[in-house]
Coordinates of C-alpha atoms in Angstrom, one line a residue:
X1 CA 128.3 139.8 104.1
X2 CA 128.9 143.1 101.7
X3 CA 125.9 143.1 99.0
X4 CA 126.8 143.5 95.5
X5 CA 125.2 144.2 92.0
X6 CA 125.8 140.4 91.0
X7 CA 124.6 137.3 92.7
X8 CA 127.8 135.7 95.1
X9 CA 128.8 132.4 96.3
X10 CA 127.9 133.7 99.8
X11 CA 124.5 134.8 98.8
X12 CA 124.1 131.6 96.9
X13 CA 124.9 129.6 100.5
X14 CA 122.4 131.7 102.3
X15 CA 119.6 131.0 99.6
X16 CA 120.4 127.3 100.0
X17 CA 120.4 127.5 103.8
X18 CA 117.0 129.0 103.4
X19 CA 115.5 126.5 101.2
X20 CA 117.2 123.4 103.5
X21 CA 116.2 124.5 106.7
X22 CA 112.7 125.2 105.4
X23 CA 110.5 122.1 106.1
X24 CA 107.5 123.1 103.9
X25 CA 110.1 123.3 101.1
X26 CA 111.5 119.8 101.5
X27 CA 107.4 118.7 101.7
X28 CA 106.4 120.6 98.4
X29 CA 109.7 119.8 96.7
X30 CA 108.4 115.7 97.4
X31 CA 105.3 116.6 96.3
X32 CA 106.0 119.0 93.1
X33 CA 108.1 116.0 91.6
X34 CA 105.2 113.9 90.3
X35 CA 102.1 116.2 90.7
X36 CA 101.9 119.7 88.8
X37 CA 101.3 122.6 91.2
X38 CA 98.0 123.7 90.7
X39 CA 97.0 120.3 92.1
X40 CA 99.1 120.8 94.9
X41 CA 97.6 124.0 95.4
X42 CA 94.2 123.2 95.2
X43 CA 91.4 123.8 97.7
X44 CA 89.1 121.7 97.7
X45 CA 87.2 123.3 100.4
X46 CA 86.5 126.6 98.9
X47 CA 86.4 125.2 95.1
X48 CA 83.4 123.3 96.5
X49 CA 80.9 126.9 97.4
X50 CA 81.4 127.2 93.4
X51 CA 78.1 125.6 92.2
X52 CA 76.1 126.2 89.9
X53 CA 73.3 127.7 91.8
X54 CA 72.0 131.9 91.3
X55 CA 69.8 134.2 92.4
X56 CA 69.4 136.3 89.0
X57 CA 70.2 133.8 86.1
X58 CA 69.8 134.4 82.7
X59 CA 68.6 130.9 80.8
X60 CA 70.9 131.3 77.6
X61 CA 71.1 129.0 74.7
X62 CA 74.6 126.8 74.4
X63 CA 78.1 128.0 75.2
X64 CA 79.8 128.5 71.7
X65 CA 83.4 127.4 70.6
X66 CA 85.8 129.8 69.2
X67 CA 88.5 127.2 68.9
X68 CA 92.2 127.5 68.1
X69 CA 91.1 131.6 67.3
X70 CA 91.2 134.8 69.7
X71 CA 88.0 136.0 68.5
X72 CA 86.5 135.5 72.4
X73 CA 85.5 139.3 71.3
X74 CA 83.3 138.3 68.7
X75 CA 81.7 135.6 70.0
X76 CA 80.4 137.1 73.3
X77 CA 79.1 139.4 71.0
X78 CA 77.2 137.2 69.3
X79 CA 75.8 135.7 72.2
X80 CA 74.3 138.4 72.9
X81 CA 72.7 139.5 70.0
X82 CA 71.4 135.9 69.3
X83 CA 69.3 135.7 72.3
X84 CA 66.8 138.1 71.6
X85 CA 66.4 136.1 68.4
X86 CA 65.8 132.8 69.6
X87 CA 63.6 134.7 71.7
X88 CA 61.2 136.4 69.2
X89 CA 61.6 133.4 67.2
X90 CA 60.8 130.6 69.9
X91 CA 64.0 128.7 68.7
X92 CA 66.0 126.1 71.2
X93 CA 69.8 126.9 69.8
X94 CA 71.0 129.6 67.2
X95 CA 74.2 131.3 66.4
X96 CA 75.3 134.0 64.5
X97 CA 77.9 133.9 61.9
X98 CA 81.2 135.0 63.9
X99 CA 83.5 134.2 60.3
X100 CA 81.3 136.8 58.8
X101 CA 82.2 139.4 61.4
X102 CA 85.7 138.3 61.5
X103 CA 86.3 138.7 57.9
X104 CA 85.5 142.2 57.8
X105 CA 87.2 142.8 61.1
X106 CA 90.3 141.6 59.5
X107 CA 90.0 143.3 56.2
X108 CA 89.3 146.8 58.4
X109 CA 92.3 145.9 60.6
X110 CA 94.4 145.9 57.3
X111 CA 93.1 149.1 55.9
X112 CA 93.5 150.5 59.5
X113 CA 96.7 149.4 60.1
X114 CA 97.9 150.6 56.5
X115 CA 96.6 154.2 57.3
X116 CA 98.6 154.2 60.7
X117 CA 101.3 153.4 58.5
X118 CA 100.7 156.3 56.1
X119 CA 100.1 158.7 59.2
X120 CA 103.6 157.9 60.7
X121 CA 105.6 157.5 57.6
X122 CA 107.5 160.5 58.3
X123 CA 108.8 159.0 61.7
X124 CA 112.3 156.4 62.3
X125 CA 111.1 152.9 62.3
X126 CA 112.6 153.1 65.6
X127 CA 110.2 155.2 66.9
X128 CA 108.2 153.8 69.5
X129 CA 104.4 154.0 67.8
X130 CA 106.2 153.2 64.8
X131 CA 107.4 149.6 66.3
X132 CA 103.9 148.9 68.0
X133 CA 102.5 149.3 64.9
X134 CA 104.7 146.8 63.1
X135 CA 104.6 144.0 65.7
X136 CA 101.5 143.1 65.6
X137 CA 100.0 144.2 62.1
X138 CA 97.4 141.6 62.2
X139 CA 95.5 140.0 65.2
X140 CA 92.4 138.4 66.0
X141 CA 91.6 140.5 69.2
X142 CA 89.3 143.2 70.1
X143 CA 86.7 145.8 72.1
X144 CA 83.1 145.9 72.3
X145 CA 83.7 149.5 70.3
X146 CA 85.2 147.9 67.7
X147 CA 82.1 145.2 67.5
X148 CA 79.6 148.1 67.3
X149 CA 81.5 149.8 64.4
X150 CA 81.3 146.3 61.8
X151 CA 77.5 145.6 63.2
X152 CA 76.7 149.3 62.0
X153 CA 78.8 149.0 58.6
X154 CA 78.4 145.3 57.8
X155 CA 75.4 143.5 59.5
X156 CA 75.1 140.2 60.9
X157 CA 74.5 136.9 59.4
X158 CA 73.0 133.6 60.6
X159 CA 75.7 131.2 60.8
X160 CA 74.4 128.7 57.9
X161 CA 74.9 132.0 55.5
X162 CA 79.0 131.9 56.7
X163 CA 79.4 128.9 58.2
X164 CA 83.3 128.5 59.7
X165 CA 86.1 126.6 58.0
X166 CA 89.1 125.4 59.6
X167 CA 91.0 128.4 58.6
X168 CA 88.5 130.7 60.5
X169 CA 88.7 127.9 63.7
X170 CA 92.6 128.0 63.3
X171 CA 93.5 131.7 62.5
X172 CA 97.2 132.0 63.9
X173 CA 98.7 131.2 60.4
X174 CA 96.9 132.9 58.2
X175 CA 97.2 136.2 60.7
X176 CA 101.0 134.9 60.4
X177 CA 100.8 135.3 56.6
X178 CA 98.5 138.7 56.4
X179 CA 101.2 140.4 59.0
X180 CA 103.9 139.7 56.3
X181 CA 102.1 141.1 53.6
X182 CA 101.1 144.3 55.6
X183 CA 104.7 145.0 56.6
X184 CA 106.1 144.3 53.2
X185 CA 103.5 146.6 52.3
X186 CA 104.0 149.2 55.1
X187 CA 107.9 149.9 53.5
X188 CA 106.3 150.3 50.3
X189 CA 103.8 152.8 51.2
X190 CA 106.5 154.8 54.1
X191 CA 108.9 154.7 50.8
X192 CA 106.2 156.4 48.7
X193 CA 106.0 159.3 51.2
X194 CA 109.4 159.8 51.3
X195 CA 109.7 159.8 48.1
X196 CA 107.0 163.0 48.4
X197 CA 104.3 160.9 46.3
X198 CA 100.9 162.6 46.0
X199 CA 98.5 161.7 48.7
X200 CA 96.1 160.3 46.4
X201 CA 98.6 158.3 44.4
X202 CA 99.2 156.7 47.7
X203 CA 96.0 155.9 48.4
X204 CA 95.5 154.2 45.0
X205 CA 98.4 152.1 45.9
X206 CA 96.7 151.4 49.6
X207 CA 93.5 149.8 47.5
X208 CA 95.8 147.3 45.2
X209 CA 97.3 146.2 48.8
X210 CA 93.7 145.5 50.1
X211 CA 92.6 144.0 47.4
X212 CA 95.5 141.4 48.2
X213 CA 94.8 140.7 51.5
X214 CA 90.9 140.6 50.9
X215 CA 91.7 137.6 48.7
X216 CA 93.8 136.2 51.2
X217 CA 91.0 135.9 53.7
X218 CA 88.4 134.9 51.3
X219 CA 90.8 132.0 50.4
X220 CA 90.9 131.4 53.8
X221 CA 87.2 132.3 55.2
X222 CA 85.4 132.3 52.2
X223 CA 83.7 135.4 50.2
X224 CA 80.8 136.8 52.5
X225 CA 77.4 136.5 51.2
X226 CA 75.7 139.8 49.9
X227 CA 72.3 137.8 50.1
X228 CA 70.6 135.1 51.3
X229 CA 68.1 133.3 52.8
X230 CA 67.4 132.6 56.4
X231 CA 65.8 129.4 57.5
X232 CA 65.3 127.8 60.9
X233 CA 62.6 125.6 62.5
X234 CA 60.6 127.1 65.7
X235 CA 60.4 124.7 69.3
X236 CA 56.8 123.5 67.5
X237 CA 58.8 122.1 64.6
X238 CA 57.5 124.7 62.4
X239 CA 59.7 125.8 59.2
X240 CA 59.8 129.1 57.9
X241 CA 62.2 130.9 55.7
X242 CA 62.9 134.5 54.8
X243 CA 64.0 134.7 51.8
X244 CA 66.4 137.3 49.8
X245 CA 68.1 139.3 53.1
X246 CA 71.1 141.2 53.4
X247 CA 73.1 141.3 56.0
X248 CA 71.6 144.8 57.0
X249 CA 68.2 144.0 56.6
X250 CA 68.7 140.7 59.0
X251 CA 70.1 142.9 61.7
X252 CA 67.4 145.5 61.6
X253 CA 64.2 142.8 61.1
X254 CA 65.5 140.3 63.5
X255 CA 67.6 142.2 66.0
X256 CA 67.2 146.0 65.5
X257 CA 68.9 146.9 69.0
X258 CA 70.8 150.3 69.0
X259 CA 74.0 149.3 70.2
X260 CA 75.2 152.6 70.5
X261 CA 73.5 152.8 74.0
X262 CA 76.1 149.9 75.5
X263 CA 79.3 151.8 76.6
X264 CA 82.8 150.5 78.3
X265 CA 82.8 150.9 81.6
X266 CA 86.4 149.9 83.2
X267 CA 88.2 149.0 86.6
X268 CA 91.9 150.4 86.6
X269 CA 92.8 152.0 89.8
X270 CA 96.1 153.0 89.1
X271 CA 97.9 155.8 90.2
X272 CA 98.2 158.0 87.1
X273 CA 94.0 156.7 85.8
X274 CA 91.9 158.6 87.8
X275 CA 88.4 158.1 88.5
X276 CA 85.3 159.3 87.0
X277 CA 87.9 160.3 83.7
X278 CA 87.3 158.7 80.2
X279 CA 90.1 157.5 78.4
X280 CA 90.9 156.2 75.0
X281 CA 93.3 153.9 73.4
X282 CA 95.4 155.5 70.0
X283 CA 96.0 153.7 66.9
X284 CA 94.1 150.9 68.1
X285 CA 90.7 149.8 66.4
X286 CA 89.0 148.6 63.0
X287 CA 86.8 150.6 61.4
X288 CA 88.1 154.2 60.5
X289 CA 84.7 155.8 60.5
X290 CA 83.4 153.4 63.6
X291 CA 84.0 155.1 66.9
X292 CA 86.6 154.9 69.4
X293 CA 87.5 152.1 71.8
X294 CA 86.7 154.4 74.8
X295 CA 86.7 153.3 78.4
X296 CA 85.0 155.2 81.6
X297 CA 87.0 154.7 84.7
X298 CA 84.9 153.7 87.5
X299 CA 85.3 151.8 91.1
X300 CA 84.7 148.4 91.0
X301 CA 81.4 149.0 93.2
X302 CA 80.2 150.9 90.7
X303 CA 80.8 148.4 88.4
X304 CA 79.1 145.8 90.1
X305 CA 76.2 148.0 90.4
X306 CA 75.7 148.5 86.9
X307 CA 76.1 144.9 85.9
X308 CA 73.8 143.7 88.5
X309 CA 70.7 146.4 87.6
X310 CA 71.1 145.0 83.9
X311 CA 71.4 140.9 85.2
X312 CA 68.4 141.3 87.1
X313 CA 66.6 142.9 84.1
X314 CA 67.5 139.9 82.4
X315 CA 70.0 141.5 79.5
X316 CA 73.1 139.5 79.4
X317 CA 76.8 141.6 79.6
X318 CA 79.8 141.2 77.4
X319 CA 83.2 141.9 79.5
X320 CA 86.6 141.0 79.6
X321 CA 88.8 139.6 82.5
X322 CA 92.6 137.7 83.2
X323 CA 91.1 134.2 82.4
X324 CA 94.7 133.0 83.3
X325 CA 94.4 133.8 86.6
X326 CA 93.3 131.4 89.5
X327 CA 91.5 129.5 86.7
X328 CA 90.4 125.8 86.9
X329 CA 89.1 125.3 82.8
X330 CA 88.0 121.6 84.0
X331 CA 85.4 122.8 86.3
X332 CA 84.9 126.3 85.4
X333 CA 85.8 128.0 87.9
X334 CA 87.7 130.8 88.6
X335 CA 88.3 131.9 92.2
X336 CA 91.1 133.6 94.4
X337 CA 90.8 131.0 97.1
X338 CA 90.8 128.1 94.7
X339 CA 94.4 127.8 95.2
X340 CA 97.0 128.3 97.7
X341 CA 100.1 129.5 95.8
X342 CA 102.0 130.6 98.8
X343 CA 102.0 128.1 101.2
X344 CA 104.5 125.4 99.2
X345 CA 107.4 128.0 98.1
X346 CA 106.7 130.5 101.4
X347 CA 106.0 133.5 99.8
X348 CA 103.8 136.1 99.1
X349 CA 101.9 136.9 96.2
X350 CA 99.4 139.9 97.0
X351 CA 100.0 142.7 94.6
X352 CA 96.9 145.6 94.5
X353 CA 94.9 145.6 90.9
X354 CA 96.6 149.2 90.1
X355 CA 99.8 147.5 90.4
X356 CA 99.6 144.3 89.0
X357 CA 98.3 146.6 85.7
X358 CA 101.2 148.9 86.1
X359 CA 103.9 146.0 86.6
X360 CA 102.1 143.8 83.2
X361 CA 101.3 141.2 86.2
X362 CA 97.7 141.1 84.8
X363 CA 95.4 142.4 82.2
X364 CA 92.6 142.2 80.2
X365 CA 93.3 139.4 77.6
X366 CA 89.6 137.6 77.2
X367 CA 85.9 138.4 76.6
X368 CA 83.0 136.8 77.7
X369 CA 79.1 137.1 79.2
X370 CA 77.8 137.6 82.1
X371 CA 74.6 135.9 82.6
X372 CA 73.4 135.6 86.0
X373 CA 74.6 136.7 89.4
X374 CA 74.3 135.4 93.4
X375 CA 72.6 138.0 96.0
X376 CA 73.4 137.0 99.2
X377 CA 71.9 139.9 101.6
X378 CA 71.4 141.9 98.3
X379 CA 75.3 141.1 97.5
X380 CA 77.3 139.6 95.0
X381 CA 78.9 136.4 96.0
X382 CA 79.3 134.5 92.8
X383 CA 79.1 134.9 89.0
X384 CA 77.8 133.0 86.3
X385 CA 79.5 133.4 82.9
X386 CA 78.7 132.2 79.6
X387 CA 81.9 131.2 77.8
X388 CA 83.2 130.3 73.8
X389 CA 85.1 127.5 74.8
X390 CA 82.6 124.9 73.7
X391 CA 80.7 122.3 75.7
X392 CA 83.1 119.8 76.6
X393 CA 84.5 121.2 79.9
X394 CA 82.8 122.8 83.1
X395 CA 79.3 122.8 83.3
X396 CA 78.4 122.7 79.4
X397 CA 80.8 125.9 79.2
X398 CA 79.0 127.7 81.5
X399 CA 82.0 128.9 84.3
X400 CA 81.6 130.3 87.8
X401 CA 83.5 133.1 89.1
X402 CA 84.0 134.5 92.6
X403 CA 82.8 137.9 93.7
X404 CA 86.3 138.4 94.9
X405 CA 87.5 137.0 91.5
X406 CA 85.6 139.8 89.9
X407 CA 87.1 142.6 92.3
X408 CA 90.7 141.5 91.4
X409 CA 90.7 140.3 87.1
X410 CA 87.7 142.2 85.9
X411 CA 88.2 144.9 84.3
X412 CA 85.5 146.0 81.4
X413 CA 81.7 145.5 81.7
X414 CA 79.7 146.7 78.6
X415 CA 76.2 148.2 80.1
X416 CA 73.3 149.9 78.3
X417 CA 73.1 153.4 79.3
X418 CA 69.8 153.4 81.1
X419 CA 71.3 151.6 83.8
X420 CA 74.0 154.4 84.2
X421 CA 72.8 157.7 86.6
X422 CA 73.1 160.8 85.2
X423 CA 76.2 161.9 86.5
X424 CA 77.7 158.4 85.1
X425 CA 76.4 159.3 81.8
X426 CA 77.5 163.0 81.7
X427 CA 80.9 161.5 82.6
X428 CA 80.8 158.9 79.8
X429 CA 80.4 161.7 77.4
X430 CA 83.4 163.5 78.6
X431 CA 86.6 164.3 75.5
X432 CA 88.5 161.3 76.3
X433 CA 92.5 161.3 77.4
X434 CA 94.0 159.5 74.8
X435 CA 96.4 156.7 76.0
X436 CA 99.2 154.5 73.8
X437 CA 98.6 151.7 73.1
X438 CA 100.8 149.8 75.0
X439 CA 99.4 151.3 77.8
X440 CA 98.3 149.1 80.6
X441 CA 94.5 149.8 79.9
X442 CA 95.2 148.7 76.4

């Protein structure tokens, strides 16, 4: 049979051959036709080590719910920072206001966005950056980095001081509606330059075009409070309130951690990312002045390592993963050998974690905390991870992931520097190689 570019009647009879004369197929075909496939493909064998059960485990307050929103980011965050309050302040549940921190993060995504705009004005608007830039000009996502930078300029807030709305739970349309504004906005401002406008004339214009979308997410979020007072009742039933606060003074009374020591750490072993290298990603952040989203590259031992030095000193990790991978959201669990893929169409999946980031077969797309761990021997077996997905689903929306889960679809753990060695910390201080940001780390 000659092979050609297109696909030929004679190919087409040797695919259907295949398929007939393949008894699994005919089985799964049966079975496919009323059941979806990850119940097909579930083992219940394996799914069944998954329980609930850790050597070093964290006790955390209740999982959070970020809703119809992709501010995972924010609310691991949070998580973190809350528990040392509840601690200090013997209180059984607390959260911290994630629409506050959202509201600047999308009002310094605007004005960061807008700057990109004025910075590659002088380029096509085919040029490459140039159409990154304008396809996404507003998004709910983000990095640890990015966190760090609104803490320092903004503050925190208890919750009752922001408290959501629907538009913060449900963020897609108004994102919709601030990406429209931003783009007409971006031809008005890449006009301006080549029009040869002064710099600070352009700048002037910038301000007016905040000023529009600030409203736009105070209509939406709500204005943030500049004051106000902070109130909660201790596990004695005690009341007490603090009274007159800003944001600032909060943070530094009730939390005061330097979170400047917590750095990136990341898992891409790809060909053209060494190891022991720092990398950052361009054009890509919130906060001008904040500083960079920067990544070191380690092994995933080394990871592990790290993580497991900070569980077991019982400080809780933000990090991001591919949640749609191997996933069960029911149970909370997400494991390689939770389902057999393979088996019912006869193929074979297995793809390294350097390639399946080179080939966009998997990346990191959600944040979350780490708060407890499984020793067997002195190793990792299982996870335990504190999700934003509310209370509903697995164990009160606290998941479960395999160790070999974490090898394969984790990819960033934030750790505190004193649980680096020196060489990791001399490399974390490296000049970073910048990377695009449609990059695969990115």
């Amino acid at each position: 049979m000659e092979h050609s570019k297109s696909v030929n009647l004679d190919s087409i009879k040797n695919y259907s051959d295949y398929y007939k004369n393949n008894q699994i197929s005919k089985i799964a075909t049966k079975a496919l036709s009323k059941s979806s496939i990850d119940n097909i493909c579930y083992d219940l064998d394996n799914a069944k080590k998954m329980n609930h059960k850790f050597s070093v485990d964290i006790q955390t307050m209740a999982a959070t719910d970020q809703k119809s929103s992709n501010r995972c980011w924010i609310f691991s965050s949070l998580n973190i920072l809350r528990e040392k309050i509840a601690k200090d302040l013997n209180i059984s549940n607390f959260e911290l206001s994630q629409n506050f921190i959202s509201f600047y993060d999308h009002l310094e995504k605007a004005n960061y966005f807008l700057e990109n705009i004025i910075e590659t004005a002088n380029r096509p608007l085919n040029d490459r950056l140039v159409n990154s830039l304008l396809s996404y000009p507003m998004s709910d996502g983000g990095w640890w980095d990015m966190f760090v930078g609104l803490y320092k300029k903004y503050g925190v807030v208890p919750k009752e001081a922001m408290p959501e709305t629907y538009q913060s739970n449900h963020t897609f349309a108004m994102n919709d509606i601030i990406s429209s504004q931003l783009r007409k906005d971006a031809a008005i401002l890449r006009k301006q330059i080549s029009e040869k406008k002064d710099i600070s004339e352009v700048r002037k214009l910038k301000d007016n075009m905040l000023k529009d979308v600030y409203n736009i997410i105070a209509v939406c979020f709500g204005n943030p409070p500049e004051t106000f007072d902070f109130e909660y009742v201790d596990k004695d039933k005690n009341y007490h309130i603090d009274k007159n606060l800003t944001p600032h003074e909060f943070y530094e009374k009730y939390i005061g951690a330097d979170l400047d020591n917590i750095v990136s750490l990341i898992n891409a072993p790809m060909e053209n990312r060494p190891f022991n290298k720092t990398y950052a990603i361009s054009y890509t952040g919130s906060v001008i002045e904040g500083r960079p989203v920067k990544f070191l590259n380690l092994t995933i031992e080394e990871l592990k390592e790290a993580a497991i030095k900070q569980l077991k000193n019982n400080e809780p990790i933000w990090f991001t993963c591919d949640c749609g991978k191997y996933a069960n959201r029911d149970e909370g669990i997400w494991d390689t050998a939770m389902y057999d893929y393979e088996s019912p169409f006869s193929v074979e999946f297995e793809m390294n974690k350097g390639d399946m980031m080179a080939y966009r077969e998997s990346s990191p797309n959600h944040a979350m905390t780490l708060t407890g761990v499984n020793l067997v021997d002195g190793k990792p077996d299982k996870w335990k991870v504190e999700n934003s997905w509310g209370t509903e689903k697995a164990n009160s929306g606290y998941h479960i992931m395999s160790d070999d889960w974490f090898d394969k679809y984790v990819y960033i753990v934030c750790i505190d520097r004193k649980y680096l060695s020196d060489e990791q910390n001399k490399l974390y201080d490296q000049e970073p190689i910048m990377i695009d940001p449609w990059d695969p780390m990115a």
